[in-house]
Short mmCIF file of C-alpha atoms in Angstrom, two decimals:
data_model
loop_
_atom_site.label_atom_id
_atom_site.label_comp_id
_atom_site.label_asym_id
_atom_site.label_seq_id
_atom_site.Cartn_x
_atom_site.Cartn_y
_atom_site.Cartn_z
CA MET A 1 -84.97 -33.45 -116.94
CA ARG A 2 -84.31 -29.92 -118.06
CA LEU A 3 -86.45 -26.92 -117.09
CA SER A 4 -87.43 -24.48 -119.81
CA SER A 5 -86.31 -20.90 -119.34
CA ALA A 6 -89.94 -19.85 -118.80
CA TRP A 7 -90.25 -22.29 -115.90
CA MET A 8 -86.93 -21.18 -114.48
CA TRP A 9 -88.00 -17.53 -114.55
CA ALA A 10 -91.32 -18.46 -112.96
CA LEU A 11 -89.49 -20.22 -110.13
CA VAL A 12 -87.14 -17.26 -109.67
CA GLY A 13 -90.17 -14.94 -109.55
CA MET A 14 -91.93 -17.08 -106.94
CA ALA A 15 -88.77 -17.25 -104.83
CA PHE A 16 -88.41 -13.46 -105.03
CA CYS A 17 -92.03 -12.98 -103.92
CA PHE A 18 -91.55 -15.42 -101.05
CA LEU A 19 -88.35 -13.72 -99.89
CA SER A 20 -89.83 -10.23 -100.11
CA THR A 21 -92.88 -11.34 -98.09
CA ALA A 22 -90.60 -12.93 -95.49
CA ALA A 23 -88.58 -9.73 -95.27
CA GLN A 24 -91.73 -7.66 -94.80
CA THR A 25 -92.92 -9.84 -91.93
CA SER A 26 -89.60 -10.08 -90.08
CA GLU A 27 -90.94 -7.86 -87.30
CA ALA A 28 -94.07 -8.58 -85.33
CA PRO A 29 -96.93 -6.35 -86.46
CA VAL A 30 -97.60 -3.16 -84.55
CA ASN A 31 -101.08 -1.64 -84.40
CA VAL A 32 -100.91 1.31 -86.79
CA LEU A 33 -104.58 1.03 -87.74
CA GLY A 34 -105.16 4.62 -86.57
CA GLY A 35 -103.23 5.73 -89.67
CA GLN A 36 -100.02 7.39 -90.84
CA GLY A 37 -97.82 4.58 -89.47
CA ILE A 38 -98.30 5.85 -85.90
CA ALA A 39 -98.41 3.14 -83.25
CA ILE A 40 -101.37 2.76 -80.87
CA ARG A 41 -103.24 5.81 -82.19
CA GLY A 42 -100.51 8.16 -80.99
CA TYR A 43 -100.74 7.31 -77.30
CA ASP A 44 -97.61 7.31 -75.14
CA PRO A 45 -96.87 3.68 -74.18
CA VAL A 46 -94.62 4.77 -71.29
CA ALA A 47 -97.27 6.99 -69.66
CA TYR A 48 -99.33 3.97 -68.63
CA PHE A 49 -96.43 2.86 -66.43
CA VAL A 50 -95.02 6.22 -65.32
CA ASP A 51 -98.20 8.27 -64.96
CA GLY A 52 -100.75 5.49 -64.45
CA GLU A 53 -102.95 6.82 -67.22
CA ALA A 54 -103.41 6.91 -70.98
CA ARG A 55 -101.85 10.05 -72.44
CA THR A 56 -101.62 11.16 -76.02
CA GLY A 57 -98.15 11.70 -77.39
CA GLN A 58 -96.81 14.69 -79.25
CA PRO A 59 -95.13 14.54 -82.67
CA ARG A 60 -92.10 16.43 -81.35
CA PHE A 61 -91.38 13.50 -78.99
CA SER A 62 -91.33 10.56 -81.39
CA THR A 63 -89.14 7.65 -82.37
CA GLU A 64 -89.21 4.83 -84.91
CA HIS A 65 -89.37 1.24 -83.67
CA THR A 66 -90.53 -2.02 -85.30
CA GLY A 67 -91.64 -0.22 -88.43
CA ALA A 68 -93.91 2.23 -86.62
CA ARG A 69 -93.68 5.76 -85.30
CA TRP A 70 -94.23 5.97 -81.53
CA LEU A 71 -95.31 9.24 -79.89
CA PHE A 72 -94.62 10.29 -76.29
CA SER A 73 -95.97 12.95 -73.95
CA SER A 74 -92.48 13.97 -72.83
CA ASP A 75 -88.84 13.67 -73.81
CA ALA A 76 -88.21 11.67 -70.61
CA ASN A 77 -90.78 9.06 -71.66
CA LYS A 78 -89.27 8.89 -75.14
CA ARG A 79 -85.83 8.22 -73.63
CA LEU A 80 -87.22 5.49 -71.35
CA PHE A 81 -88.78 3.79 -74.38
CA GLU A 82 -85.60 4.05 -76.43
CA GLN A 83 -83.59 2.48 -73.59
CA ASN A 84 -85.90 -0.53 -73.33
CA PRO A 85 -88.60 -0.65 -76.02
CA ASP A 86 -89.61 -4.24 -75.22
CA ARG A 87 -90.49 -3.14 -71.70
CA TYR A 88 -92.98 -0.52 -72.89
CA THR A 89 -94.28 -1.92 -76.18
CA PRO A 90 -97.82 -3.13 -75.52
CA ALA A 91 -98.53 -6.82 -75.76
CA TYR A 92 -99.47 -7.98 -79.27
CA GLY A 93 -98.11 -4.77 -80.77
CA GLY A 94 -101.02 -2.82 -79.31
CA HIS A 95 -103.70 -4.88 -81.06
CA CYS A 96 -106.77 -5.73 -78.98
CA ALA A 97 -105.63 -8.38 -76.49
CA TYR A 98 -109.11 -9.88 -76.24
CA GLY A 99 -109.29 -10.04 -80.05
CA VAL A 100 -105.92 -11.81 -80.25
CA GLY A 101 -107.24 -14.24 -77.63
CA LYS A 102 -110.13 -14.96 -79.97
CA GLY A 103 -107.84 -15.30 -83.00
CA SER A 104 -108.14 -11.87 -84.67
CA LEU A 105 -105.91 -8.81 -85.06
CA LEU A 106 -108.25 -5.97 -84.14
CA ASP A 107 -107.71 -2.30 -83.47
CA ALA A 108 -107.70 -1.34 -79.79
CA ASP A 109 -108.83 1.69 -77.86
CA PRO A 110 -105.83 3.03 -75.89
CA GLN A 111 -108.29 4.14 -73.19
CA ALA A 112 -109.27 0.47 -72.55
CA TRP A 113 -106.12 -0.88 -70.95
CA MET A 114 -104.63 -2.86 -68.11
CA ILE A 115 -101.18 -3.81 -66.89
CA VAL A 116 -100.77 -7.43 -65.83
CA TYR A 117 -97.43 -8.55 -64.39
CA GLY A 118 -95.60 -5.63 -65.94
CA ARG A 119 -97.06 -5.93 -69.46
CA LEU A 120 -99.47 -3.39 -71.00
CA TYR A 121 -102.56 -4.83 -72.69
CA LEU A 122 -104.90 -2.72 -74.84
CA ASN A 123 -108.43 -3.83 -75.69
CA CYS A 124 -111.49 -3.02 -77.76
CA PRO A 125 -114.19 -1.32 -75.71
CA LYS A 126 -117.02 -3.11 -77.57
CA LEU A 127 -115.47 -6.51 -76.87
CA PHE A 128 -114.01 -5.45 -73.56
CA ASP A 129 -117.17 -5.18 -71.40
CA GLY A 130 -115.54 -7.07 -68.53
CA LEU A 131 -114.75 -10.16 -70.58
CA TRP A 132 -110.99 -9.67 -70.30
CA PHE A 133 -111.21 -9.21 -66.53
CA LYS A 134 -112.99 -12.49 -65.84
CA ASP A 135 -109.77 -14.50 -66.15
CA PRO A 136 -106.91 -12.34 -67.52
CA ILE A 137 -104.20 -14.96 -66.95
CA ALA A 138 -106.06 -17.63 -68.97
CA ASP A 139 -106.91 -14.98 -71.60
CA ILE A 140 -103.24 -13.99 -71.85
CA LYS A 141 -102.14 -17.61 -72.30
CA GLN A 142 -104.69 -18.10 -75.10
CA ALA A 143 -103.72 -14.79 -76.73
CA ASP A 144 -99.99 -15.68 -76.51
CA ASP A 145 -100.69 -18.98 -78.28
CA ASN A 146 -102.82 -17.25 -80.93
CA TRP A 147 -100.21 -14.49 -81.45
CA ILE A 148 -97.71 -17.11 -82.57
CA HIS A 149 -100.21 -18.51 -85.09
CA LEU A 150 -101.42 -15.09 -86.27
CA THR A 151 -97.99 -13.51 -86.74
CA GLY A 152 -95.31 -16.19 -86.57
CA HIS A 153 -93.71 -14.32 -83.66
CA LEU A 154 -93.36 -15.09 -80.00
CA PRO A 155 -95.04 -12.52 -77.76
CA ILE A 156 -92.72 -10.11 -75.99
CA GLN A 157 -92.39 -11.06 -72.34
CA SER A 158 -91.74 -8.62 -69.55
CA THR A 159 -90.15 -9.02 -66.17
CA PRO A 160 -92.83 -8.55 -63.53
CA LEU A 161 -92.47 -5.40 -61.50
CA PRO A 162 -93.21 -5.42 -57.79
CA LYS A 163 -96.22 -3.34 -56.66
CA GLN A 164 -97.45 -3.05 -60.22
CA SER A 165 -98.70 -6.50 -61.01
CA LEU A 166 -102.30 -5.69 -61.92
CA HIS A 167 -103.86 -2.37 -62.88
CA SER A 168 -106.67 -1.27 -65.11
CA ASP A 169 -108.37 1.93 -66.06
CA ARG A 170 -111.85 0.52 -66.23
#
């Protein structure tokens, strides 16, 4: 059986669309819902670990990673991130961890955060209301499973740090 040239071009077009979609989704999504391609609403992902608080970054201390622009509050924090971005990138690309646990990619409030076993989790304040704290380990397992289904990517894992296993700013 011979395909007509119209069918052949249609198949080539569909293959091109499939390949371009696959190329666009090769990196796990990062929360840039705040706009302008800036990750996690411009907050410094390193500051949570180094300073123990949420700090806004400055455009002069920025770097590109996983298709997003990350801002930092200092050059030292920027360098730490560049040396080990997986260590400081929030779980689920900075999307609301509770939302991912429920099967949705939602924007998160960088002020609603916690560090569990060396990994930063951001949440939505409206959904947050203590729900994430009731059983964070079970919530993380559910969110990890959902992340794979939502994005096709494994969640980034972090090596637990001593003395910093559980922290929140609630």
